[in-house]
């Protein structure tokens, strides 16, 4: 088997465009996912039962169905009921909703694992449940959230390759386009794997720095 | 210390019942505490002492009974059930000191004490911290204000917890076995702080196994057994001439340490 370096050198600049798009999709979807996850996680801790049920249903649906189907639902099924998103935003929305569900479970778990005596002490000085959450539980929950959040953001970044299925011109799609014209699947898929690996490494490194910079007690 | 017998009760609990998973822990407790009185609650473990204390400020919701404190009825707002904000307001009529301190580990001693005045009472930061400083000096911790709880000894942590409760100007202080989690050599500093509080006229309800404290600091001792108040009275009478056989047995078992 001959490794074709020429196609590699040819592909590197072309793939740069895809890298930018993958980064952009991941960052936008990641920020949205964090917002959705935080809100949904807090909602699932609410004392209002219907809201908790709603959140459980959401998480259950996301966990119980494949991401690819969720992407197709947003892109192909929503237009049937009158919501037509361009492929970029359909992809971002599907990724954010998917990751947001998992993140909400991290938020719920971290806040819930703060020792019960902390809530009781805060209640005993006259705090409301909202005050307890805001001033006592959340400040203690940030740090333990970082490692599992990193995992989910890494997963989100890698999952963004599925958007190639709805023609978002991100890294995977860009690679496929080159393969279609040059028929070099071995070289290009290997190159794509390397690109993803480097992206994820940067994310892991940043997460470890963030975790170290957060206060510990 | 002379207690003022003429004052009406500042705290009156009536018919308090509480069961956990079908197991009855409190079977109808009636208890009145007058302003400035220091009352200790003793009894074997499992007799319901801690549950009673936690029911008084509604950390546990009693199944039945009324708790009136300083004109308010816990959990009620007029003839209605109190909303969350109202209940929170009522709850701060009590100060609560936990067996395991429950300080906020992410805050310094000063911030622990200032949190209530700042976030519950809405005081500006400078005012809340000035108050916190004053309370920390009151419990002899002026030199440790800027340390996090992890850098304080158990006795110091418990005194921070007392200061945290005091900073909310409670009408009644509840202490739930405040020295049980402490190394023996650290018990005295906490008891001294409590003794000073009692001498200042703070109304206190103390669940404790420290019989010396019950004997020498309390105005009244309450003995609980089987979810009821089995016997109560002035410490001398209760310790020297107990009538309830369960109390007699309880005191016999304690004799070596008391």
mmCIF file with all atom_site columns, C-alpha atoms in Angstrom, chain A residues 115-130 135-137 139-140 217, chain B residues 54 57 59 84-85 88 91-92 94 96 98 102-106 115-116 119-120 164 168:
data_model
loop_
_atom_site.group_PDB
_atom_site.id
_atom_site.type_symbol
_atom_site.label_atom_id
_atom_site.label_alt_id
_atom_site.label_comp_id
_atom_site.label_asym_id
_atom_site.label_entity_id
_atom_site.label_seq_id
_atom_site.pdbx_PDB_ins_code
_atom_site.Cartn_x
_atom_site.Cartn_y
_atom_site.Cartn_z
_atom_site.occupancy
_atom_site.B_iso_or_equiv
_atom_site.pdbx_formal_charge
_atom_site.auth_seq_id
_atom_site.auth_comp_id
_atom_site.auth_asym_id
_atom_site.auth_atom_id
_atom_site.pdbx_PDB_model_num
ATOM 1  C CA . UNK A 1 115 ? -23.425 17.700 52.006 1.00 0.00 ? 115 UNK A CA 1
ATOM 2  C CA . UNK A 1 116 ? -26.947 18.085 53.441 1.00 0.00 ? 116 UNK A CA 1
ATOM 3  C CA . UNK A 1 117 ? -25.687 19.971 56.488 1.00 0.00 ? 117 UNK A CA 1
ATOM 4  C CA . UNK A 1 118 ? -24.717 22.863 54.211 1.00 0.00 ? 118 UNK A CA 1
ATOM 5  C CA . UNK A 1 119 ? -28.312 23.429 53.146 1.00 0.00 ? 119 UNK A CA 1
ATOM 6  C CA . UNK A 1 120 ? -29.522 23.059 56.707 1.00 0.00 ? 120 UNK A CA 1
ATOM 7  C CA . UNK A 1 121 ? -27.027 25.605 58.004 1.00 0.00 ? 121 UNK A CA 1
ATOM 8  C CA . UNK A 1 122 ? -28.069 28.065 55.307 1.00 0.00 ? 122 UNK A CA 1
ATOM 9  C CA . UNK A 1 123 ? -31.770 27.498 55.985 1.00 0.00 ? 123 UNK A CA 1
ATOM 10 C CA . UNK A 1 124 ? -31.142 27.992 59.696 1.00 0.00 ? 124 UNK A CA 1
ATOM 11 C CA . UNK A 1 125 ? -29.905 31.543 59.138 1.00 0.00 ? 125 UNK A CA 1
ATOM 12 C CA . UNK A 1 126 ? -33.110 32.334 57.259 1.00 0.00 ? 126 UNK A CA 1
ATOM 13 C CA . UNK A 1 127 ? -32.203 31.686 53.633 1.00 0.00 ? 127 UNK A CA 1
ATOM 14 C CA . UNK A 1 128 ? -34.803 30.672 51.107 1.00 0.00 ? 128 UNK A CA 1
ATOM 15 C CA . UNK A 1 129 ? -34.157 27.650 48.897 1.00 0.00 ? 129 UNK A CA 1
ATOM 16 C CA . UNK A 1 130 ? -33.086 29.947 46.077 1.00 0.00 ? 130 UNK A CA 1
ATOM 17 C CA . UNK A 1 135 ? -24.864 31.359 47.833 1.00 0.00 ? 135 UNK A CA 1
ATOM 18 C CA . UNK A 1 136 ? -24.019 27.984 49.321 1.00 0.00 ? 136 UNK A CA 1
ATOM 19 C CA . UNK A 1 137 ? -24.555 25.040 46.957 1.00 0.00 ? 137 UNK A CA 1
ATOM 20 C CA . UNK A 1 139 ? -20.216 27.932 44.755 1.00 0.00 ? 139 UNK A CA 1
ATOM 21 C CA . UNK A 1 140 ? -19.248 24.516 46.131 1.00 0.00 ? 140 UNK A CA 1
ATOM 22 C CA . UNK A 1 217 ? -10.812 23.751 50.444 1.00 0.00 ? 217 UNK A CA 1
ATOM 23 C CA . UNK B 2 54  ? -34.937 20.377 64.565 1.00 0.00 ? 54  UNK B CA 1
ATOM 24 C CA . UNK B 2 57  ? -37.154 25.736 63.802 1.00 0.00 ? 57  UNK B CA 1
ATOM 25 C CA . UNK B 2 59  ? -35.675 22.034 59.770 1.00 0.00 ? 59  UNK B CA 1
ATOM 26 C CA . UNK B 2 84  ? -41.377 29.864 51.776 1.00 0.00 ? 84  UNK B CA 1
ATOM 27 C CA . UNK B 2 85  ? -40.263 33.446 52.411 1.00 0.00 ? 85  UNK B CA 1
ATOM 28 C CA . UNK B 2 88  ? -37.521 31.585 56.224 1.00 0.00 ? 88  UNK B CA 1
ATOM 29 C CA . UNK B 2 91  ? -36.829 30.353 61.032 1.00 0.00 ? 91  UNK B CA 1
ATOM 30 C CA . UNK B 2 92  ? -34.290 33.068 61.704 1.00 0.00 ? 92  UNK B CA 1
ATOM 31 C CA . UNK B 2 94  ? -33.965 30.773 66.050 1.00 0.00 ? 94  UNK B CA 1
ATOM 32 C CA . UNK B 2 96  ? -29.124 26.842 65.339 1.00 0.00 ? 96  UNK B CA 1
ATOM 33 C CA . UNK B 2 98  ? -25.082 21.929 64.697 1.00 0.00 ? 98  UNK B CA 1
ATOM 34 C CA . UNK B 2 102 ? -21.692 22.888 59.131 1.00 0.00 ? 102 UNK B CA 1
ATOM 35 C CA . UNK B 2 103 ? -19.581 25.921 58.308 1.00 0.00 ? 103 UNK B CA 1
ATOM 36 C CA . UNK B 2 104 ? -19.439 26.927 54.651 1.00 0.00 ? 104 UNK B CA 1
ATOM 37 C CA . UNK B 2 105 ? -16.028 25.614 53.512 1.00 0.00 ? 105 UNK B CA 1
ATOM 38 C CA . UNK B 2 106 ? -15.718 28.008 50.567 1.00 0.00 ? 106 UNK B CA 1
ATOM 39 C CA . UNK B 2 115 ? -23.343 35.751 54.854 1.00 0.00 ? 115 UNK B CA 1
ATOM 40 C CA . UNK B 2 116 ? -26.653 35.984 56.732 1.00 0.00 ? 116 UNK B CA 1
ATOM 41 C CA . UNK B 2 119 ? -27.618 37.914 51.748 1.00 0.00 ? 119 UNK B CA 1
ATOM 42 C CA . UNK B 2 120 ? -30.610 37.419 54.042 1.00 0.00 ? 120 UNK B CA 1
ATOM 43 C CA . UNK B 2 164 ? -22.857 32.938 62.572 1.00 0.00 ? 164 UNK B CA 1
ATOM 44 C CA . UNK B 2 168 ? -28.892 37.127 62.829 1.00 0.00 ? 168 UNK B CA 1
#
